[in-house]
PDB file of C-alpha atoms in Angstrom:
ATOM      1  CA  MET A  26     102.337 113.287  43.921  1.00 90.00           C
ATOM      2  CA  ARG A  27     101.458 111.150  46.919  1.00 96.00           C
ATOM      3  CA  THR A  28     100.031 107.644  46.537  1.00 97.00           C
ATOM      4  CA  PHE A  29      98.235 105.533  49.101  1.00 98.00           C
ATOM      5  CA  THR A  30      97.543 101.817  49.308  1.00 97.00           C
ATOM      6  CA  VAL A  31      94.663 100.786  51.532  1.00 96.00           C
ATOM      7  CA  THR A  32      93.902  97.230  52.586  1.00 95.00           C
ATOM      8  CA  ILE A  33      90.178  96.507  52.591  1.00 93.00           C
ATOM      9  CA  SER A  34      88.647  93.822  54.792  1.00 92.00           C
ATOM     10  CA  ARG A  35      85.213  92.281  54.962  1.00 86.00           C
ATOM     11  CA  TYR A  36      83.991  90.418  58.015  1.00 84.00           C
ATOM     12  CA  GLY A  37      87.463  90.603  59.594  1.00 82.00           C
ATOM     13  CA  ARG A  38      89.354  89.093  56.628  1.00 85.00           C
ATOM     14  CA  ALA A  39      91.643  91.018  54.292  1.00 81.00           C
ATOM     15  CA  GLU A  40      89.987  91.041  50.877  1.00 83.00           C
ATOM     16  CA  GLY A  41      92.251  93.187  48.719  1.00 89.00           C
ATOM     17  CA  THR A  42      94.022  96.485  48.243  1.00 93.00           C
ATOM     18  CA  VAL A  43      93.346  99.672  46.345  1.00 94.00           C
ATOM     19  CA  THR A  44      96.125 102.098  45.414  1.00 96.00           C
ATOM     20  CA  PHE A  45      95.170 105.688  44.599  1.00 97.00           C
ATOM     21  CA  THR A  46      96.749 109.102  44.087  1.00 97.00           C
ATOM     22  CA  ASP A  47      96.277 112.217  46.188  1.00 96.00           C
ATOM     23  CA  GLU A  48      93.693 113.283  43.583  1.00 96.00           C
ATOM     24  CA  GLY A  49      91.660 110.119  44.180  1.00 96.00           C
ATOM     25  CA  ALA A  50      92.484 108.333  40.897  1.00 97.00           C
ATOM     26  CA  VAL A  51      92.808 104.582  41.395  1.00 95.00           C
ATOM     27  CA  THR A  52      95.996 103.188  39.864  1.00 96.00           C
ATOM     28  CA  GLU A  53      95.751  99.568  41.020  1.00 94.00           C
ATOM     29  CA  GLN A  54      93.163  97.225  42.503  1.00 90.00           C
ATOM     30  CA  THR A  55      94.287  93.755  43.597  1.00 88.00           C
ATOM     31  CA  MET A  56      90.937  92.100  44.079  1.00 74.00           C
ATOM     32  CA  GLU A  57      88.229  91.469  41.540  1.00 63.00           C
ATOM     33  CA  ASN A  58      84.664  92.154  42.621  1.00 64.00           C
ATOM     34  CA  LEU A  59      85.789  94.614  45.278  1.00 64.00           C
ATOM     35  CA  SER A  60      82.986  96.838  43.993  1.00 62.00           C
ATOM     36  CA  GLY A  61      80.289  94.516  42.658  1.00 64.00           C
ATOM     37  CA  ASP A  62      81.385  93.305  39.264  1.00 69.00           C
ATOM     38  CA  GLY A  63      82.887  96.686  38.406  1.00 76.00           C
ATOM     39  CA  LYS A  64      86.260  98.316  38.840  1.00 85.00           C
ATOM     40  CA  ILE A  65      86.957 101.160  41.218  1.00 89.00           C
ATOM     41  CA  THR A  66      88.047 104.218  39.255  1.00 92.00           C
ATOM     42  CA  GLY A  67      88.304 106.778  42.042  1.00 94.00           C
ATOM     43  CA  ILE A  68      88.223 107.395  45.774  1.00 95.00           C
ATOM     44  CA  VAL A  69      85.857 110.229  46.695  1.00 94.00           C
ATOM     45  CA  GLY A  70      86.027 110.073  50.494  1.00 96.00           C
ATOM     46  CA  PHE A  71      85.268 107.825  53.456  1.00 96.00           C
ATOM     47  CA  SER A  72      82.204 106.900  55.499  1.00 94.00           C
ATOM     48  CA  GLU A  73      81.853 105.818  59.120  1.00 93.00           C
ATOM     49  CA  ASP A  74      78.470 104.128  58.820  1.00 88.00           C
ATOM     50  CA  MET A  75      77.878 103.613  55.065  1.00 85.00           C
ATOM     51  CA  ASN A  76      75.080 106.229  54.990  1.00 83.00           C
ATOM     52  CA  ALA A  77      76.990 109.303  53.847  1.00 83.00           C
ATOM     53  CA  MET A  78      80.487 110.549  53.137  1.00 86.00           C
ATOM     54  CA  ASP A  79      81.884 111.624  56.512  1.00 92.00           C
ATOM     55  CA  LEU A  80      85.444 112.456  55.470  1.00 93.00           C
ATOM     56  CA  SER A  81      86.410 114.036  52.157  1.00 94.00           C
ATOM     57  CA  LEU A  82      89.532 113.117  50.227  1.00 94.00           C
ATOM     58  CA  ARG A  83      90.968 116.545  51.075  1.00 93.00           C
ATOM     59  CA  ALA A  84      90.482 115.937  54.826  1.00 95.00           C
ATOM     60  CA  PHE A  85      92.017 112.459  54.438  1.00 96.00           C
ATOM     61  CA  LEU A  86      95.196 113.974  52.965  1.00 95.00           C
ATOM     62  CA  ARG A  87      95.773 115.954  56.173  1.00 95.00           C
ATOM     63  CA  SER A  88      95.705 112.800  58.326  1.00 94.00           C
ATOM     64  CA  PRO A  89      95.648 109.533  56.333  1.00 96.00           C
ATOM     65  CA  GLN A  90      95.509 107.172  59.325  1.00 95.00           C
ATOM     66  CA  THR A  91      92.103 108.542  60.383  1.00 95.00           C
ATOM     67  CA  ILE A  92      90.378 106.316  57.808  1.00 96.00           C
ATOM     68  CA  VAL A  93      91.257 103.014  59.487  1.00 96.00           C
ATOM     69  CA  GLY A  94      87.924 101.364  60.283  1.00 95.00           C
ATOM     70  CA  MET A  95      86.000 103.508  57.781  1.00 96.00           C
ATOM     71  CA  HIS A  96      84.306 102.491  54.518  1.00 95.00           C
ATOM     72  CA  PRO A  97      85.741 103.896  51.258  1.00 94.00           C
ATOM     73  CA  PHE A  98      83.294 106.081  49.303  1.00 93.00           C
ATOM     74  CA  VAL A  99      84.188 105.311  45.696  1.00 91.00           C
ATOM     75  CA  GLU A 100      83.428 105.975  42.056  1.00 92.00           C
ATOM     76  CA  ASP A 101      83.218 102.727  40.090  1.00 88.00           C
ATOM     77  CA  THR A 102      82.105 101.231  36.793  1.00 87.00           C
ATOM     78  CA  HIS A 103      79.229  99.223  38.322  1.00 85.00           C
ATOM     79  CA  TYR A 104      77.349 101.451  40.781  1.00 85.00           C
ATOM     80  CA  GLY A 105      78.665 104.930  39.946  1.00 88.00           C
ATOM     81  CA  GLN A 106      79.261 106.419  43.398  1.00 89.00           C
ATOM     82  CA  SER A 107      78.808 104.111  46.362  1.00 87.00           C
ATOM     83  CA  VAL A 108      80.192 103.109  49.735  1.00 89.00           C
ATOM     84  CA  LEU A 109      82.097  99.817  49.864  1.00 87.00           C
ATOM     85  CA  LEU A 110      80.883  97.165  52.269  1.00 85.00           C
ATOM     86  CA  GLY A 111      84.469  96.546  53.398  1.00 89.00           C
ATOM     87  CA  THR A 112      86.436  98.643  55.857  1.00 94.00           C
ATOM     88  CA  VAL A 113      89.957 100.059  55.704  1.00 96.00           C
ATOM     89  CA  GLU A 114      92.380  97.915  57.731  1.00 95.00           C
ATOM     90  CA  SER A 115      95.569  99.826  56.952  1.00 96.00           C
ATOM     91  CA  VAL A 116      96.973 102.749  54.967  1.00 97.00           C
ATOM     92  CA  ILE A 117     100.453 102.890  53.447  1.00 97.00           C
ATOM     93  CA  GLU A 118     101.687 106.114  51.902  1.00 96.00           C
ATOM     94  CA  SER A 119     104.380 106.032  49.240  1.00 91.00           C
TER      95      SER A 119
END
């Protein structure tokens, strides 16, 4: 199983990280309130402009670095499915 840690930034400042599996399940989140007052439970895909999911998780797995600058499309305990305001600054695969 592959795992990925993405650093999320808002307004040019690093705000936290989210670690998830190649199936999208979130295993660790280092910042509270990264998704409203909820917790991110899964990564569904990624969005370029926050209006729709532009890149699926399956497409991400073929080329993980393509998500830098995109917004994570997530499943969380506050909003259900939504696009995060922050953008991906970096991706580390382990």
